[in-house]
CSV table of N, CA, C and O in Angstrom, one decimal:
chain,number,residue,atom,x,y,z
A,1,GLN,N,91.1,73.0,102.5
A,1,GLN,CA,90.8,72.8,101.1
A,1,GLN,C,91.6,74.1,100.1
A,1,GLN,O,90.9,75.1,100.7
A,2,VAL,N,92.0,73.7,99.5
A,2,VAL,CA,92.8,75.6,99.0
A,2,VAL,C,91.6,75.2,97.6
A,2,VAL,O,91.6,74.6,97.3
A,3,GLN,N,91.0,76.4,97.2
A,3,GLN,CA,89.7,76.5,96.4
A,3,GLN,C,90.5,78.3,95.3
A,3,GLN,O,90.7,79.4,96.1
A,4,LEU,N,90.4,78.3,94.2
A,4,LEU,CA,90.0,79.6,93.4
A,4,LEU,C,88.6,78.9,92.8
A,4,LEU,O,88.2,78.3,92.1
A,5,VAL,N,88.2,80.3,92.6
A,5,VAL,CA,86.9,81.1,91.4
A,5,VAL,C,87.0,81.9,90.8
A,5,VAL,O,87.5,83.1,92.0
A,6,GLU,N,87.2,82.3,89.9
A,6,GLU,CA,87.1,83.1,88.9
A,6,GLU,C,85.7,83.6,88.2
A,6,GLU,O,85.0,83.4,89.0
A,7,SER,N,85.8,85.0,88.3
A,7,SER,CA,84.4,85.6,88.1
A,7,SER,C,85.0,86.7,87.0
A,7,SER,O,85.7,87.4,86.4
A,8,GLY,N,84.2,87.9,86.1
A,8,GLY,CA,83.8,88.6,85.6
A,8,GLY,C,84.2,88.6,84.0
A,8,GLY,O,84.3,89.3,83.4
A,9,GLY,N,83.9,87.2,84.1
A,9,GLY,CA,84.4,87.0,82.2
A,9,GLY,C,83.0,87.4,81.5
A,9,GLY,O,82.2,87.4,82.4
A,10,ASP,N,83.6,88.0,80.5
A,10,ASP,CA,81.8,88.8,79.6
A,10,ASP,C,82.4,88.6,78.3
A,10,ASP,O,83.7,88.2,77.5
A,11,SER,N,81.8,89.1,77.4
A,11,SER,CA,81.4,89.2,76.3
A,11,SER,C,81.7,91.1,75.8
A,11,SER,O,80.5,91.5,76.4
A,12,VAL,N,82.9,91.1,75.2
A,12,VAL,CA,83.2,92.7,75.0
A,12,VAL,C,83.5,93.0,73.6
A,12,VAL,O,84.1,92.4,72.4
A,13,GLN,N,83.1,94.2,72.6
A,13,GLN,CA,83.4,94.6,71.9
A,13,GLN,C,85.5,95.1,72.1
A,13,GLN,O,86.4,95.3,73.3
A,14,ALA,N,85.8,95.4,71.2
A,14,ALA,CA,87.3,95.5,70.8
A,14,ALA,C,87.9,96.6,71.4
A,14,ALA,O,86.5,97.4,70.9
A,15,GLY,N,88.3,97.1,72.5
A,15,GLY,CA,89.1,98.3,72.5
A,15,GLY,C,88.6,98.2,74.1
A,15,GLY,O,89.3,99.4,74.8
A,16,GLY,N,87.4,97.5,74.4
A,16,GLY,CA,86.9,97.5,75.8
A,16,GLY,C,87.6,97.1,76.8
A,16,GLY,O,89.1,96.5,76.6
A,17,SER,N,87.4,97.0,78.0
A,17,SER,CA,87.9,96.2,79.3
A,17,SER,C,86.7,95.5,80.5
A,17,SER,O,86.1,95.6,80.1
A,18,LEU,N,87.8,94.8,80.6
A,18,LEU,CA,87.4,93.6,81.5
A,18,LEU,C,88.0,93.4,82.8
A,18,LEU,O,89.8,93.7,83.1
A,19,ARG,N,87.7,93.7,84.0
A,19,ARG,CA,88.3,93.1,85.2
A,19,ARG,C,88.0,91.8,85.6
A,19,ARG,O,86.8,91.6,86.2
A,20,LEU,N,89.0,90.7,85.6
A,20,LEU,CA,88.7,89.4,86.0
A,20,LEU,C,88.9,89.5,87.3
A,20,LEU,O,89.8,90.3,88.3
A,21,SER,N,88.5,88.6,88.5
A,21,SER,CA,88.7,88.1,89.6
A,21,SER,C,89.1,87.2,90.0
A,21,SER,O,87.9,86.0,89.4
A,22,CYS,N,89.6,86.5,90.9
A,22,CYS,CA,90.0,85.3,91.5
A,22,CYS,C,89.7,85.1,92.3
A,22,CYS,O,90.8,85.8,93.4
A,23,SER,N,88.9,84.5,93.3
A,23,SER,CA,88.8,84.2,95.1
A,23,SER,C,89.5,83.4,95.6
A,23,SER,O,89.7,81.9,94.9
A,24,VAL,N,90.9,83.4,96.4
A,24,VAL,CA,91.2,82.7,96.8
A,24,VAL,C,91.0,81.9,98.3
A,24,VAL,O,91.4,82.8,99.0
A,25,SER,N,91.2,81.2,98.8
A,25,SER,CA,90.8,80.5,100.4
A,25,SER,C,91.1,79.4,100.5
A,25,SER,O,91.2,78.6,99.3
A,26,GLY,N,91.9,78.8,101.5
A,26,GLY,CA,93.0,77.8,102.0
A,26,GLY,C,94.2,78.0,101.9
A,26,GLY,O,94.8,77.2,102.4
A,27,PHE,N,94.3,78.7,101.0
A,27,PHE,CA,95.5,79.4,100.9
A,27,PHE,C,96.3,80.0,101.8
A,27,PHE,O,97.0,80.9,101.5
A,28,LEU,N,97.8,79.0,102.4
A,28,LEU,CA,98.3,79.3,103.7
A,28,LEU,C,99.7,79.8,103.1
A,28,LEU,O,100.1,79.5,104.6
A,29,TYR,N,100.1,79.5,102.5
A,29,TYR,CA,101.7,79.9,101.9
A,29,TYR,C,102.2,81.3,102.3
A,29,TYR,O,101.6,82.2,101.4
A,30,SER,N,103.3,81.6,102.6
A,30,SER,CA,103.9,82.9,102.6
A,30,SER,C,104.6,83.1,101.4
A,30,SER,O,104.9,84.6,101.0
A,31,ASP,N,105.2,82.2,100.5
A,31,ASP,CA,105.8,82.5,99.8
A,31,ASP,C,105.1,81.6,98.8
A,31,ASP,O,104.9,80.6,98.8
A,32,TYR,N,104.8,82.0,97.3
A,32,TYR,CA,104.2,82.2,96.5
A,32,TYR,C,103.7,82.5,94.8
A,32,TYR,O,104.9,83.6,95.1
A,33,CYS,N,103.6,82.1,93.8
A,33,CYS,CA,103.4,82.6,92.6
A,33,CYS,C,101.8,81.8,92.6
A,33,CYS,O,101.7,81.1,92.6
A,34,MET,N,101.2,83.0,92.2
A,34,MET,CA,100.2,82.9,91.6
A,34,MET,C,99.7,83.7,90.3
A,34,MET,O,101.0,84.7,90.1
A,35,GLY,N,98.9,83.5,89.5
A,35,GLY,CA,99.1,83.5,88.0
A,35,GLY,C,98.3,83.6,87.1
A,35,GLY,O,96.6,82.9,87.6
A,36,TRP,N,97.5,84.0,86.2
A,36,TRP,CA,96.7,84.4,84.9
A,36,TRP,C,97.0,83.3,83.5
A,36,TRP,O,98.0,83.4,83.0
A,37,PHE,N,95.9,82.4,83.3
A,37,PHE,CA,96.0,81.8,82.1
A,37,PHE,C,95.4,81.5,81.2
A,37,PHE,O,94.0,82.1,81.6
A,38,ARG,N,94.9,81.4,80.1
A,38,ARG,CA,94.3,81.0,79.2
A,38,ARG,C,94.5,80.2,78.0
A,38,ARG,O,95.8,80.4,77.8
A,39,GLN,N,93.4,80.1,77.7
A,39,GLN,CA,92.7,79.1,76.4
A,39,GLN,C,91.9,79.4,75.0
A,39,GLN,O,91.1,79.8,75.8
A,40,ALA,N,92.9,79.6,74.2
A,40,ALA,CA,91.7,80.1,73.2
A,40,ALA,C,90.9,78.3,72.9
A,40,ALA,O,91.9,77.9,73.1
A,41,PRO,N,90.0,78.3,72.0
A,41,PRO,CA,89.3,77.3,71.0
A,41,PRO,C,90.6,77.1,70.5
A,41,PRO,O,91.3,77.3,69.8
A,42,GLY,N,90.7,75.5,70.2
A,42,GLY,CA,91.5,75.1,69.4
A,42,GLY,C,93.1,75.1,69.4
A,42,GLY,O,94.1,74.5,69.1
A,43,LYS,N,93.5,75.4,70.7
A,43,LYS,CA,94.9,76.4,71.2
A,43,LYS,C,95.3,76.0,72.6
A,43,LYS,O,94.4,75.7,73.0
A,44,GLU,N,96.5,75.6,73.2
A,44,GLU,CA,96.7,75.1,74.2
A,44,GLU,C,97.4,77.0,75.2
A,44,GLU,O,97.0,77.3,74.6
A,45,ARG,N,96.9,75.9,76.7
A,45,ARG,CA,96.7,77.0,77.6
A,45,ARG,C,98.1,77.8,77.4
A,45,ARG,O,99.4,77.2,77.5
A,46,SER,N,98.3,78.6,77.8
A,46,SER,CA,99.6,80.0,77.3
A,46,SER,C,99.3,80.9,79.0
A,46,SER,O,98.1,81.2,79.3
A,47,GLY,N,100.8,81.5,79.9
A,47,GLY,CA,100.5,82.3,80.4
A,47,GLY,C,100.4,83.9,80.0
A,47,GLY,O,100.2,83.8,79.2
A,48,VAL,N,100.0,84.4,80.8
A,48,VAL,CA,99.3,85.5,80.4
A,48,VAL,C,99.7,86.4,81.7
A,48,VAL,O,100.5,87.4,81.2
A,49,ALA,N,99.9,86.2,82.9
A,49,ALA,CA,100.3,87.5,84.1
A,49,ALA,C,100.8,86.1,85.3
A,49,ALA,O,99.9,85.4,85.6
A,50,LEU,N,101.7,86.7,85.7
A,50,LEU,CA,102.3,86.2,87.1
A,50,LEU,C,102.2,87.6,88.3
A,50,LEU,O,102.8,87.9,87.9
A,51,ILE,N,102.4,87.3,89.3
A,51,ILE,CA,103.0,87.9,90.3
A,51,ILE,C,103.0,87.0,91.9
A,51,ILE,O,102.7,85.7,91.9
A,52,ASP,N,104.5,87.7,91.9
A,52,ASP,CA,104.8,86.5,93.6
A,52,ASP,C,104.7,87.2,94.3
A,52,ASP,O,104.1,88.5,94.4
A,53,SER,N,105.1,86.0,95.5
A,53,SER,CA,104.7,87.1,97.4
A,53,SER,C,105.6,88.4,97.0
A,53,SER,O,104.8,88.6,98.3
A,54,ASP,N,107.0,88.4,96.8
A,54,ASP,CA,107.4,89.9,96.8
A,54,ASP,C,106.7,90.9,96.0
A,54,ASP,O,107.3,91.9,95.7
A,55,GLY,N,105.9,90.8,95.2
A,55,GLY,CA,104.7,91.5,94.1
A,55,GLY,C,105.4,91.7,93.0
A,55,GLY,O,105.3,92.2,91.6
A,56,THR,N,107.1,91.1,92.7
A,56,THR,CA,107.5,91.4,91.6
A,56,THR,C,105.9,90.9,90.1
A,56,THR,O,105.4,89.6,90.8
A,57,THR,N,106.2,90.8,88.8
A,57,THR,CA,105.0,90.8,88.2
A,57,THR,C,105.7,90.5,86.9
A,57,THR,O,106.5,90.6,86.5
A,58,THR,N,105.3,89.9,86.3
A,58,THR,CA,105.7,89.3,85.2
A,58,THR,C,104.6,88.9,83.9
A,58,THR,O,103.2,88.8,83.8
A,59,TYR,N,104.5,89.1,82.9
A,59,TYR,CA,103.4,89.3,81.4
A,59,TYR,C,103.9,89.0,80.5
A,59,TYR,O,105.6,88.8,80.1
A,60,ALA,N,103.4,87.7,79.5
A,60,ALA,CA,103.6,87.4,78.5
A,60,ALA,C,103.3,88.8,77.7
A,60,ALA,O,103.1,90.1,77.5
A,61,ASP,N,104.4,88.5,76.7
A,61,ASP,CA,105.0,89.6,75.5
A,61,ASP,C,103.7,90.4,74.9
A,61,ASP,O,102.4,91.7,74.7
A,62,SER,N,102.5,89.4,74.5
A,62,SER,CA,101.3,89.8,73.6
A,62,SER,C,99.7,90.8,74.7
A,62,SER,O,99.3,91.4,74.3
A,63,VAL,N,100.2,90.8,76.0
A,63,VAL,CA,99.7,91.7,77.1
A,63,VAL,C,100.5,92.4,77.9
A,63,VAL,O,99.8,93.4,78.7
A,64,LYS,N,101.6,92.4,77.5
A,64,LYS,CA,102.3,93.9,78.1
A,64,LYS,C,102.1,95.1,77.8
A,64,LYS,O,101.4,95.8,76.8
A,65,GLY,N,101.2,96.2,78.6
A,65,GLY,CA,100.5,97.4,78.3
A,65,GLY,C,99.3,97.6,78.2
A,65,GLY,O,98.8,98.8,78.2
A,66,ARG,N,99.0,96.5,78.7
A,66,ARG,CA,97.5,96.2,78.5
A,66,ARG,C,96.8,95.7,79.5
A,66,ARG,O,95.6,96.2,80.0
A,67,PHE,N,97.4,94.7,80.1
A,67,PHE,CA,97.2,93.7,81.0
A,67,PHE,C,97.3,94.1,82.4
A,67,PHE,O,98.4,94.6,82.6
A,68,THR,N,97.1,94.5,83.9
A,68,THR,CA,97.6,94.4,84.8
A,68,THR,C,97.0,93.3,85.6
A,68,THR,O,95.8,93.4,86.2
A,69,ILE,N,97.9,92.5,86.8
A,69,ILE,CA,98.2,91.4,87.4
A,69,ILE,C,97.6,92.6,88.8
A,69,ILE,O,99.2,92.9,89.0
A,70,SER,N,97.2,91.7,89.9
A,70,SER,CA,97.6,92.5,90.8
A,70,SER,C,96.9,91.6,92.6
A,70,SER,O,96.2,90.9,91.8
A,71,LYS,N,96.6,92.1,93.5
A,71,LYS,CA,96.8,91.0,94.8
A,71,LYS,C,96.3,91.9,95.7
A,71,LYS,O,96.6,92.7,95.9
A,72,ASP,N,94.8,91.6,95.9
A,72,ASP,CA,94.4,92.2,97.5
A,72,ASP,C,94.8,91.4,98.8
A,72,ASP,O,93.4,90.4,98.4
A,73,SER,N,95.5,91.3,98.9
A,73,SER,CA,96.3,90.0,100.3
A,73,SER,C,95.2,90.5,101.3
A,73,SER,O,94.8,89.4,101.9
A,74,ALA,N,94.3,91.4,101.6
A,74,ALA,CA,93.4,91.0,102.4
A,74,ALA,C,92.6,90.8,102.3
A,74,ALA,O,91.7,90.1,103.8
A,75,LYS,N,92.2,90.8,100.9
A,75,LYS,CA,90.8,90.1,100.4
A,75,LYS,C,90.8,88.7,100.1
A,75,LYS,O,90.1,88.2,99.9
A,76,ASN,N,92.3,88.1,99.9
A,76,ASN,CA,92.2,87.2,99.1
A,76,ASN,C,91.8,87.0,97.8
A,76,ASN,O,91.7,86.1,97.6
A,77,ILE,N,92.2,87.9,97.4
A,77,ILE,CA,91.7,88.5,95.5
A,77,ILE,C,92.7,88.5,94.6
A,77,ILE,O,93.6,89.1,95.4
A,78,LEU,N,92.5,88.1,93.8
A,78,LEU,CA,93.6,88.1,92.3
A,78,LEU,C,93.2,88.4,91.8
A,78,LEU,O,91.9,88.5,91.0
A,79,TYR,N,93.4,89.8,91.1
A,79,TYR,CA,92.7,90.6,90.2
A,79,TYR,C,93.4,90.3,88.6
A,79,TYR,O,94.5,90.4,88.8
A,80,LEU,N,93.0,90.8,87.8
A,80,LEU,CA,94.0,91.1,86.2
A,80,LEU,C,92.3,91.9,85.1
A,80,LEU,O,91.8,91.8,85.1
A,81,GLN,N,92.9,93.5,85.3
A,81,GLN,CA,93.3,94.2,84.7
A,81,GLN,C,93.3,94.1,83.3
A,81,GLN,O,94.1,94.3,83.2
A,82,MET,N,91.9,94.2,82.4
A,82,MET,CA,92.5,93.8,80.9
A,82,MET,C,91.6,95.3,79.6
A,82,MET,O,90.4,96.0,79.9
A,83,ASP,N,92.9,95.7,79.4
A,83,ASP,CA,92.5,97.0,78.9
A,83,ASP,C,92.5,97.6,77.2
A,83,ASP,O,93.4,95.9,76.9
A,84,SER,N,92.2,98.0,76.4
A,84,SER,CA,91.8,97.5,75.1
A,84,SER,C,92.3,96.2,74.6
A,84,SER,O,93.4,95.7,73.9
A,85,LEU,N,91.4,95.6,74.8
A,85,LEU,CA,90.9,94.2,74.1
A,85,LEU,C,90.4,93.6,72.8
A,85,LEU,O,90.3,95.1,72.1
A,86,LYS,N,91.8,92.8,72.4
A,86,LYS,CA,91.1,92.4,70.5
A,86,LYS,C,91.0,91.1,71.3
A,86,LYS,O,90.6,89.9,72.3
A,87,PRO,N,90.7,90.7,69.8
A,87,PRO,CA,89.8,89.5,69.4
A,87,PRO,C,90.7,88.1,70.2
A,87,PRO,O,90.3,87.4,70.2
A,88,SER,N,91.5,88.8,69.8
A,88,SER,CA,93.2,87.4,70.3
A,88,SER,C,93.1,87.6,71.4
A,88,SER,O,93.8,86.5,71.7
A,89,ASP,N,92.5,87.9,72.5
A,89,ASP,CA,92.7,87.6,74.2
A,89,ASP,C,91.3,87.2,74.4
A,89,ASP,O,91.3,86.1,75.5
A,90,THR,N,90.2,86.7,73.1
A,90,THR,CA,89.1,85.5,73.4
A,90,THR,C,89.7,84.1,73.9
A,90,THR,O,91.1,83.6,73.4
A,91,GLY,N,88.6,83.8,75.4
A,91,GLY,CA,89.5,82.7,75.8
A,91,GLY,C,88.9,82.2,77.4
A,91,GLY,O,88.6,83.0,77.4
A,92,ALA,N,89.0,81.2,77.4
A,92,ALA,CA,88.7,80.8,79.0
A,92,ALA,C,89.8,81.3,80.0
A,92,ALA,O,91.5,81.0,79.7
A,93,TYR,N,89.9,81.9,81.1
A,93,TYR,CA,90.6,82.3,81.9
A,93,TYR,C,91.0,81.8,83.1
A,93,TYR,O,90.0,81.4,83.7
A,94,TYR,N,92.3,81.6,83.3
A,94,TYR,CA,92.5,80.8,84.6
A,94,TYR,C,93.0,81.3,85.5
A,94,TYR,O,94.3,82.0,85.3
A,95,CYS,N,92.6,81.2,87.2
A,95,CYS,CA,94.0,81.4,88.0
A,95,CYS,C,94.2,80.5,88.2
A,95,CYS,O,93.8,79.2,88.7
A,96,ALA,N,95.3,80.7,88.9
A,96,ALA,CA,96.3,79.5,89.5
A,96,ALA,C,97.5,80.2,90.5
A,96,ALA,O,97.4,81.1,90.4
A,97,ALA,N,97.9,78.9,91.1
A,97,ALA,CA,98.7,78.9,92.4
A,97,ALA,C,99.4,77.9,92.4
A,97,ALA,O,99.6,76.8,92.5
A,98,THR,N,100.7,78.4,93.1
A,98,THR,CA,101.8,77.4,93.8
A,98,THR,C,102.4,77.6,95.1
A,98,THR,O,102.5,79.3,95.0
A,99,ALA,N,102.8,77.3,95.8
A,99,ALA,CA,103.8,77.3,96.8
A,99,ALA,C,104.8,77.5,96.7
A,99,ALA,O,106.3,77.5,97.7
A,100,VAL,N,105.7,78.0,95.8
A,100,VAL,CA,106.7,78.1,95.4
A,100,VAL,C,107.0,79.4,94.3
A,100,VAL,O,106.0,80.0,93.9
A,101,ARG,N,107.9,79.8,94.6
A,101,ARG,CA,107.8,81.2,94.1
A,101,ARG,C,107.8,81.3,92.6
A,101,ARG,O,108.6,80.1,91.9
A,102,CYS,N,107.3,82.4,91.9
A,102,CYS,CA,107.5,82.3,90.2
A,102,CYS,C,109.0,82.6,89.8
A,102,CYS,O,108.7,81.6,88.5
A,103,HIS,N,109.7,82.6,90.4
A,103,HIS,CA,111.3,81.6,90.1
A,103,HIS,C,111.3,80.5,90.2
A,103,HIS,O,112.9,80.1,89.5
A,104,HIS,N,110.8,80.0,90.8
A,104,HIS,CA,111.2,78.5,91.0
A,104,HIS,C,111.5,77.5,89.4
A,104,HIS,O,110.6,78.1,88.9
A,105,ARG,N,112.1,76.8,89.4
A,105,ARG,CA,112.4,75.8,88.4
A,105,ARG,C,111.2,75.1,87.8
A,105,ARG,O,110.9,74.9,87.1
A,106,ALA,N,110.4,74.9,88.9
A,106,ALA,CA,109.3,74.7,88.4
A,106,ALA,C,108.0,74.7,87.9
A,106,ALA,O,107.4,74.1,87.1
A,107,VAL,N,108.1,76.2,87.8
A,107,VAL,CA,107.2,76.8,87.6
A,107,VAL,C,107.8,77.4,86.1
A,107,VAL,O,108.8,77.9,85.7
A,108,VAL,N,106.8,76.8,85.1
A,108,VAL,CA,106.7,77.2,83.7
A,108,VAL,C,105.3,77.9,83.6
A,108,VAL,O,104.6,77.7,83.4
A,109,PHE,N,105.6,79.0,83.1
A,109,PHE,CA,104.9,80.3,82.6
A,109,PHE,C,104.1,79.8,81.0
A,109,PHE,O,103.2,80.3,81.3
A,110,SER,N,104.7,79.7,80.1
A,110,SER,CA,104.2,79.4,78.9
A,110,SER,C,103.4,78.6,79.1
A,110,SER,O,102.2,78.7,78.5
A,111,SER,N,103.2,77.8,80.2
A,111,SER,CA,102.4,76.4,80.2
A,111,SER,C,101.2,76.4,81.5
A,111,SER,O,100.4,75.7,81.1
A,112,GLY,N,101.7,76.7,82.2
A,112,GLY,CA,101.0,76.8,83.4
A,112,GLY,C,101.5,75.7,84.1
A,112,GLY,O,101.2,74.9,85.6
A,113,ARG,N,102.5,74.9,83.9
A,113,ARG,CA,103.5,73.4,84.7
A,113,ARG,C,104.2,74.1,85.9
A,113,ARG,O,105.0,75.2,85.8
A,114,GLY,N,103.5,73.1,86.7
A,114,GLY,CA,104.1,73.7,87.9
A,114,GLY,C,103.1,74.1,88.8
A,114,GLY,O,103.6,74.4,90.1
A,115,PHE,N,101.8,74.9,88.4
A,115,PHE,CA,100.6,75.4,89.6
A,115,PHE,C,100.0,74.4,89.9
A,115,PHE,O,98.8,73.9,89.0
A,116,GLY,N,99.7,73.6,91.1
A,116,GLY,CA,99.0,72.5,92.0
A,116,GLY,C,97.7,72.6,92.3
A,116,GLY,O,96.6,72.1,92.0
A,117,TYR,N,97.2,73.9,91.9
A,117,TYR,CA,96.1,74.8,92.6
A,117,TYR,C,95.5,75.3,91.0
A,117,TYR,O,95.9,76.7,90.6
A,118,TRP,N,94.2,75.0,90.5
A,118,TRP,CA,93.9,76.3,89.6
A,118,TRP,C,92.0,76.5,89.6
A,118,TRP,O,91.1,75.2,90.0
A,119,GLY,N,91.2,77.3,89.0
A,119,GLY,CA,90.4,77.6,89.4
A,119,GLY,C,89.4,76.6,88.2
A,119,GLY,O,90.6,76.7,87.5
A,120,PRO,N,87.9,77.1,88.0
A,120,PRO,CA,87.6,75.9,87.3
A,120,PRO,C,87.6,77.1,85.8
A,120,PRO,O,87.1,76.4,84.8
A,121,GLY,N,87.9,78.6,85.7
A,121,GLY,CA,87.6,79.0,84.2
A,121,GLY,C,86.7,80.3,84.8
A,121,GLY,O,85.0,79.7,85.3
A,122,THR,N,87.2,81.1,84.2
A,122,THR,CA,85.7,82.2,83.2
A,122,THR,C,85.4,82.5,81.9
A,122,THR,O,87.0,82.5,81.4
A,123,GLN,N,85.0,83.0,81.0
A,123,GLN,CA,85.1,82.7,79.3
A,123,GLN,C,85.3,84.6,79.4
A,123,GLN,O,84.4,85.5,79.7
A,124,VAL,N,86.0,84.6,78.1
A,124,VAL,CA,86.5,86.0,77.6
A,124,VAL,C,86.2,86.0,76.2
A,124,VAL,O,86.8,85.2,75.7
A,125,THR,N,84.5,86.5,75.9
A,125,THR,CA,84.5,86.8,74.3
A,125,THR,C,84.8,88.4,73.9
A,125,THR,O,84.1,89.0,74.2
A,126,VAL,N,85.9,88.4,73.0
A,126,VAL,CA,86.2,89.9,72.5
A,126,VAL,C,85.7,89.8,70.8
A,126,VAL,O,86.3,89.5,70.0
A,127,SER,N,84.8,90.4,70.3
A,127,SER,CA,84.5,90.8,69.1
A,127,SER,C,85.0,91.9,68.2
A,127,SER,O,85.8,92.7,69.0
A,128,PRO,N,85.0,91.7,67.1
A,128,PRO,CA,85.7,92.8,66.5
A,128,PRO,C,85.4,94.0,66.4
A,128,PRO,O,83.6,94.0,67.0
């Protein structure tokens, strides 16, 4: 059984940093795409960052240069390092995984469509 569980969400002031973690268990695919998504109040879910099984990363324009996605394969943990946080980064953050590569046509970064496994989410609140 695949299980993803996020942690690390918190309330911080603008300009601060947070590191989100996603513990992944039962996901035994050698080819995969994993990512972070967020949903702000009253808005649809949107893609934040992806990492492919070959290490290739993709970022939303709004977080480029501020966020870094990484994966510790030995510990099966997906990370999202978030620096220079802005109030617009506020939202529920979800990690997700799929057993196809990130460039697969079924994967839609903007919405998260194509990802079959999701965590319950962790809240990030950035105050001005």
